[in-house]
Coordinates of C-alpha atoms and ligand atoms in Angstrom, one line a residue:
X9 CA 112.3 107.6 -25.7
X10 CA 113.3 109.4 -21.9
X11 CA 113.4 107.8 -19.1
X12 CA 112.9 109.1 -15.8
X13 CA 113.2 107.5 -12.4
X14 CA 110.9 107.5 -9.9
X15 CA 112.7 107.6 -6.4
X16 CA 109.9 106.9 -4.1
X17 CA 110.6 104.2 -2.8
X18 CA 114.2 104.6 -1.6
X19 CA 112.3 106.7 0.6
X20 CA 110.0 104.0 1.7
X21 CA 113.6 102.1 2.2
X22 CA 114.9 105.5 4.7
X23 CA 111.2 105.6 6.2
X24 CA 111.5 101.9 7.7
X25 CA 113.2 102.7 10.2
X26 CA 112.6 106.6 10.8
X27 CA 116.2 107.2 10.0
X28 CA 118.3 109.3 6.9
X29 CA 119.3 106.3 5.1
X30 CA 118.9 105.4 1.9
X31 CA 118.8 109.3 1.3
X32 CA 116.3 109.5 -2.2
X33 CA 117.7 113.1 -2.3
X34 CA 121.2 111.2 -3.1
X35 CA 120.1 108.4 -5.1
X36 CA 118.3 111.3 -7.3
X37 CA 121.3 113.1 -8.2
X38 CA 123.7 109.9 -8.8
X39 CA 120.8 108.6 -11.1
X40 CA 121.4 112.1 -12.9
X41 CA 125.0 111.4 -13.3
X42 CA 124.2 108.3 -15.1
X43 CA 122.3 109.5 -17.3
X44 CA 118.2 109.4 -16.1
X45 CA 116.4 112.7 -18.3
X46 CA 114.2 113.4 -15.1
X47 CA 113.4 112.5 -11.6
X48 CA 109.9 111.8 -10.6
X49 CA 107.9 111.5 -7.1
X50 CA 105.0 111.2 -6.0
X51 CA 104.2 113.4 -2.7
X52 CA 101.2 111.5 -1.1
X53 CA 98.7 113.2 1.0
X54 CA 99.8 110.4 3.6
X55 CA 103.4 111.5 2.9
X56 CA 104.5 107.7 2.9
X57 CA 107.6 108.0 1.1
X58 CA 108.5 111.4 0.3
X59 CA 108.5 114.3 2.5
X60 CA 107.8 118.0 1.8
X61 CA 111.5 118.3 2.8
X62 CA 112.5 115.6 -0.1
X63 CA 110.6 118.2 -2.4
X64 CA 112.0 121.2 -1.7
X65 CA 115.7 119.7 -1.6
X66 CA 114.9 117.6 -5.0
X67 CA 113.8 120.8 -6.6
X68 CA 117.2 122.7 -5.2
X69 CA 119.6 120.4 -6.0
X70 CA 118.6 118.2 -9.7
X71 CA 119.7 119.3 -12.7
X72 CA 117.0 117.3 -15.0
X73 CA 113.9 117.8 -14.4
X74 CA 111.2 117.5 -11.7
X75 CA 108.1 115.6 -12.6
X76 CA 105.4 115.7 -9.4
X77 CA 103.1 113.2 -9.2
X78 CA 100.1 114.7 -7.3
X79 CA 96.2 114.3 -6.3
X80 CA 94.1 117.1 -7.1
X81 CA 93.9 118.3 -4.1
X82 CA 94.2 121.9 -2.4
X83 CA 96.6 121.5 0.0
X84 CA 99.0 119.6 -3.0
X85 CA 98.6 122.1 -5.7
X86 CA 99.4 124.6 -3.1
X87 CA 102.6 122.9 -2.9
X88 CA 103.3 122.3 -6.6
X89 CA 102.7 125.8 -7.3
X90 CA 105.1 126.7 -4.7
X91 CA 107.7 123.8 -5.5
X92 CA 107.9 124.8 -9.6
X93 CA 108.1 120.8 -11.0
X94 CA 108.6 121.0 -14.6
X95 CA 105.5 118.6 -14.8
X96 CA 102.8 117.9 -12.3
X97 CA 101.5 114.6 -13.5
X98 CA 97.7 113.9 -11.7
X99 CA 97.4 110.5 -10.3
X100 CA 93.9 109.2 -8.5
X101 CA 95.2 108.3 -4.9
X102 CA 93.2 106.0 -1.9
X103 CA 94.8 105.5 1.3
X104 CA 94.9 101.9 1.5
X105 CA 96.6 100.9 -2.0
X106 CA 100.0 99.8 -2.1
X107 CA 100.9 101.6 -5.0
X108 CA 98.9 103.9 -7.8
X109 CA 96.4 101.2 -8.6
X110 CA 94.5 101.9 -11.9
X111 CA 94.2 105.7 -13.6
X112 CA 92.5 108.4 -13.2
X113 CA 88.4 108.7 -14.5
X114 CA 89.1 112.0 -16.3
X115 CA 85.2 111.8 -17.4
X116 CA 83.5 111.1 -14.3
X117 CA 86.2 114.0 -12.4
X118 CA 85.8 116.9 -15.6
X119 CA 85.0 120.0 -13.3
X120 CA 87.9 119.0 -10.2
X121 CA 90.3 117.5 -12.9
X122 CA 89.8 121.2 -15.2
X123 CA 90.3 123.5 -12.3
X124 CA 93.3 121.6 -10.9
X125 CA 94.8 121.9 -14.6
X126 CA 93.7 125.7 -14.6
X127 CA 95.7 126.5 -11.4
X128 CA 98.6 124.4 -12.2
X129 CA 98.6 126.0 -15.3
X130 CA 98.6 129.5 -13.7
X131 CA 101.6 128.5 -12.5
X132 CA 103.2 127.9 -15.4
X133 CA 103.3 124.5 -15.1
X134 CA 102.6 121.8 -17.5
X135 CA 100.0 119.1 -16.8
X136 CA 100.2 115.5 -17.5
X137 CA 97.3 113.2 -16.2
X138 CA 97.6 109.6 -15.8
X139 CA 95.0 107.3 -17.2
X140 CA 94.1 103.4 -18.6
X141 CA 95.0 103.6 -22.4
X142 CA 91.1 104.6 -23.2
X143 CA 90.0 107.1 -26.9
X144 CA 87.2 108.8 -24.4
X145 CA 89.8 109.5 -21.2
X146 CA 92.1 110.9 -23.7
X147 CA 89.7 113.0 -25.0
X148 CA 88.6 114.3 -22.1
X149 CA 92.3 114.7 -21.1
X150 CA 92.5 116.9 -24.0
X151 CA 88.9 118.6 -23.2
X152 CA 90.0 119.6 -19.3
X153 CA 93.2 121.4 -21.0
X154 CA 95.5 118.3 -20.2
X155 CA 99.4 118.8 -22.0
X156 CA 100.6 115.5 -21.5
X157 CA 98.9 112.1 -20.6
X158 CA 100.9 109.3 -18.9
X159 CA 99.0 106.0 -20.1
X160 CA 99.0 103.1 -17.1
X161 CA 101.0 100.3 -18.4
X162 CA 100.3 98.2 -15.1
X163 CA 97.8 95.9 -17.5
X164 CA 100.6 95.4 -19.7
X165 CA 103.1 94.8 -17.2
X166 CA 100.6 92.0 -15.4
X167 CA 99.3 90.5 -17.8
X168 CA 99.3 86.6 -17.4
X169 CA 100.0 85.6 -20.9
X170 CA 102.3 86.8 -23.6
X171 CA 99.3 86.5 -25.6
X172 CA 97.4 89.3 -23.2
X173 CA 100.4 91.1 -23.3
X174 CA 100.6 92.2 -26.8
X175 CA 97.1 92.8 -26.6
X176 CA 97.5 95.2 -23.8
X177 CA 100.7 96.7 -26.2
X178 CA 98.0 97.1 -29.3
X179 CA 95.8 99.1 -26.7
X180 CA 98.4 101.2 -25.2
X181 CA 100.1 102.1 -29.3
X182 CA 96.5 103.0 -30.7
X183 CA 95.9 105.3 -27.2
X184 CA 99.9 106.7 -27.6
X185 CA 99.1 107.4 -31.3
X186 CA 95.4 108.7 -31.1
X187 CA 96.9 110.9 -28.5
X188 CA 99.9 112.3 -30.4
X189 CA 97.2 113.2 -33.3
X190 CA 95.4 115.2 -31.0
X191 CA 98.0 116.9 -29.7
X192 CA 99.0 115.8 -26.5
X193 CA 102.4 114.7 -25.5
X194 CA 102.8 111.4 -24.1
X195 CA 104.9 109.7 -21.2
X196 CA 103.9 106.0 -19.8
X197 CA 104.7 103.6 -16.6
X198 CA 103.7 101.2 -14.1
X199 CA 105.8 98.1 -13.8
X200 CA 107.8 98.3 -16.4
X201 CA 111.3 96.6 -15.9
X202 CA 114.4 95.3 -17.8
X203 CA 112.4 92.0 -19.1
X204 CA 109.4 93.9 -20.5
X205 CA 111.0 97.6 -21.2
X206 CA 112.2 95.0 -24.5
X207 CA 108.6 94.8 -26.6
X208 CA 107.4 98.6 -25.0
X209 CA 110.0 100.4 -26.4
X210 CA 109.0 99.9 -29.7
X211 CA 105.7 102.1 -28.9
X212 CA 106.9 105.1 -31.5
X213 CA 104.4 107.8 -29.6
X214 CA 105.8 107.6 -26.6
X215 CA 108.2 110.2 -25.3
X216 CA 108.8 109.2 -21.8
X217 CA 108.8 106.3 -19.8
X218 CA 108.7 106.7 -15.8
X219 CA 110.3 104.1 -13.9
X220 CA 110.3 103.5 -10.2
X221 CA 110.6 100.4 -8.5
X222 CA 112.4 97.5 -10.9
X223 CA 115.5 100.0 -11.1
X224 CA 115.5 100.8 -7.3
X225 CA 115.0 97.1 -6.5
X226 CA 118.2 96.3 -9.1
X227 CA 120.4 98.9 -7.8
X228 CA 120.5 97.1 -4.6
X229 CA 122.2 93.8 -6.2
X230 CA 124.6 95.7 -8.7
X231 CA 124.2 99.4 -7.7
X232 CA 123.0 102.4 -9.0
X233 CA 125.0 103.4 -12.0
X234 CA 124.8 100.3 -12.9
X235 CA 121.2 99.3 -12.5
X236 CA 120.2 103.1 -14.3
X237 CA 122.6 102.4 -17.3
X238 CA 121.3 98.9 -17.9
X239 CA 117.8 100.2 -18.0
X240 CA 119.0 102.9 -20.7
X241 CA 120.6 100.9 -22.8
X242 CA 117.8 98.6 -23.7
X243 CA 115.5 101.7 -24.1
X244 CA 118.2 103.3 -26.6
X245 CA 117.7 99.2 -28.1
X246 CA 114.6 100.2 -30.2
X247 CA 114.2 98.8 -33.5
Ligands
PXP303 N1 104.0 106.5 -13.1 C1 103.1 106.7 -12.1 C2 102.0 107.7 -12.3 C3 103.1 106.0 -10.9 O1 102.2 106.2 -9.9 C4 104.2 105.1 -10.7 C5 104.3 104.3 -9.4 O2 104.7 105.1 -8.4 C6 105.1 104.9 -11.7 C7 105.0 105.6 -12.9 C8 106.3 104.0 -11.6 O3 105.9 102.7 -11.4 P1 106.9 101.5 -11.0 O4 107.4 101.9 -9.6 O5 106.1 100.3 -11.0 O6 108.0 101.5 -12.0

């Protein structure tokens, strides 16, 4: 299983207070050399963590890979065609959440979703969309010409019991394996950290895991070597 880090919100840190610090560009590239397979952001229509100028530095400077989180929206694909990511991953965005909220509705979107896809893919670039761990939204991933899905493991990662947990992991390994047998390649995230990275990994389907804010908010206690090579060895733990 990969891992890639999401470095929005060490630009949410630096946006605070309007100044350069903490630079995201930075913490990208000393994730890199400890050992994260990608770096991931999310460039918001609000732009309230990364800025077009994180983008085109991130895409200068990594030596991973560059997976763009994105709505479907003109003026965004505009930019992703421009920028080159080696994945544009299509997340539903609203204003007023705090964070990506719940997946995208591949069904009710098919026309928007499938044209996004189509000039993304003109592009050359690969397409990932990121939905609830649902048989029809996969399908309809696969219908609108989707290459990857990322399945939204925020219900897993909430869940109140342990006992709703492993029913939210049942879900998500039946979605990760329907999905493989279709053909799609498949990453997951939301809220996963070092306490329940321990039961996802064992999820065989999945190829990537994107993880933003529980390594961020570690690698202000011990650092950021350190809070990046924690959270790879207990992915490289599976059973
Ligand atoms: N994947 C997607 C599509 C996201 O929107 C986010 C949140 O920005 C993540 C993964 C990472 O989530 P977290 O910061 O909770 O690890």
């Amino acid at each position: 299983m990969k891992f890639s880090l999401n470095v929005d919100h060490v630009a949410t840190l630096r946006n605070a207070r309007g100044e350069n610090q903490p630079d995201p560009i930075t913490y990208a590239l000393m994730a890199e050399q400890s050992g994260v397979d990608g770096i991931v952001v999310h460039l918001r229509e609000d732009r309230r963590h990364v800025s077009d100028r994180d983008l085109r530095l991130l895409r200068e400077l990594i030596t991973t890979k560059l997976d763009l989180e994105m709505a479907a929206e003109k003026s965004i694909i505009h930019i992703a065609c421009e920028t080159q990511p080696e994945l544009a991953t299509l997340v539903p965005e609203k204003r007023q959440e705090l964070t990506t909220e719940g997946g995208l509705n591949v069904l009710d979107n098919l026309e928007k979703i499938k044209t996004t896809i189509h000039e993304l893919h003109e592009a050359n670039i690969p397409v990932s969309l990121f939905i609830e761990s649902d048989i029809n939204q996969i399908d309809a991933s696969l219908d609108v010409g989707a290459d990857f899905i990322e399945i939204h493991t925020g219900k897993y990662a909430n869940a109140p019991t342990e006992e709703d947990m492993l029913e939210e992991l049942e879900k998500i390994k039946t979605a990760a394996k329907h999905a493989k047998r279709i053909g799609l390649g498949v990453n997951a995230g939301h809220g996963l950290n070092y306490i329940n990275i321990k039961e996802f990994i064992n999820v065989e389907e999945i190829d990537e895991v994107s993880i933003g804010q529980a390594v961020i908010a570690r690698s202000v206690f011990v650092g950021v070597e350190q809070a990046v090579k924690e959270m790879i060895y207990l992915i490289n733990q599976k059973k």
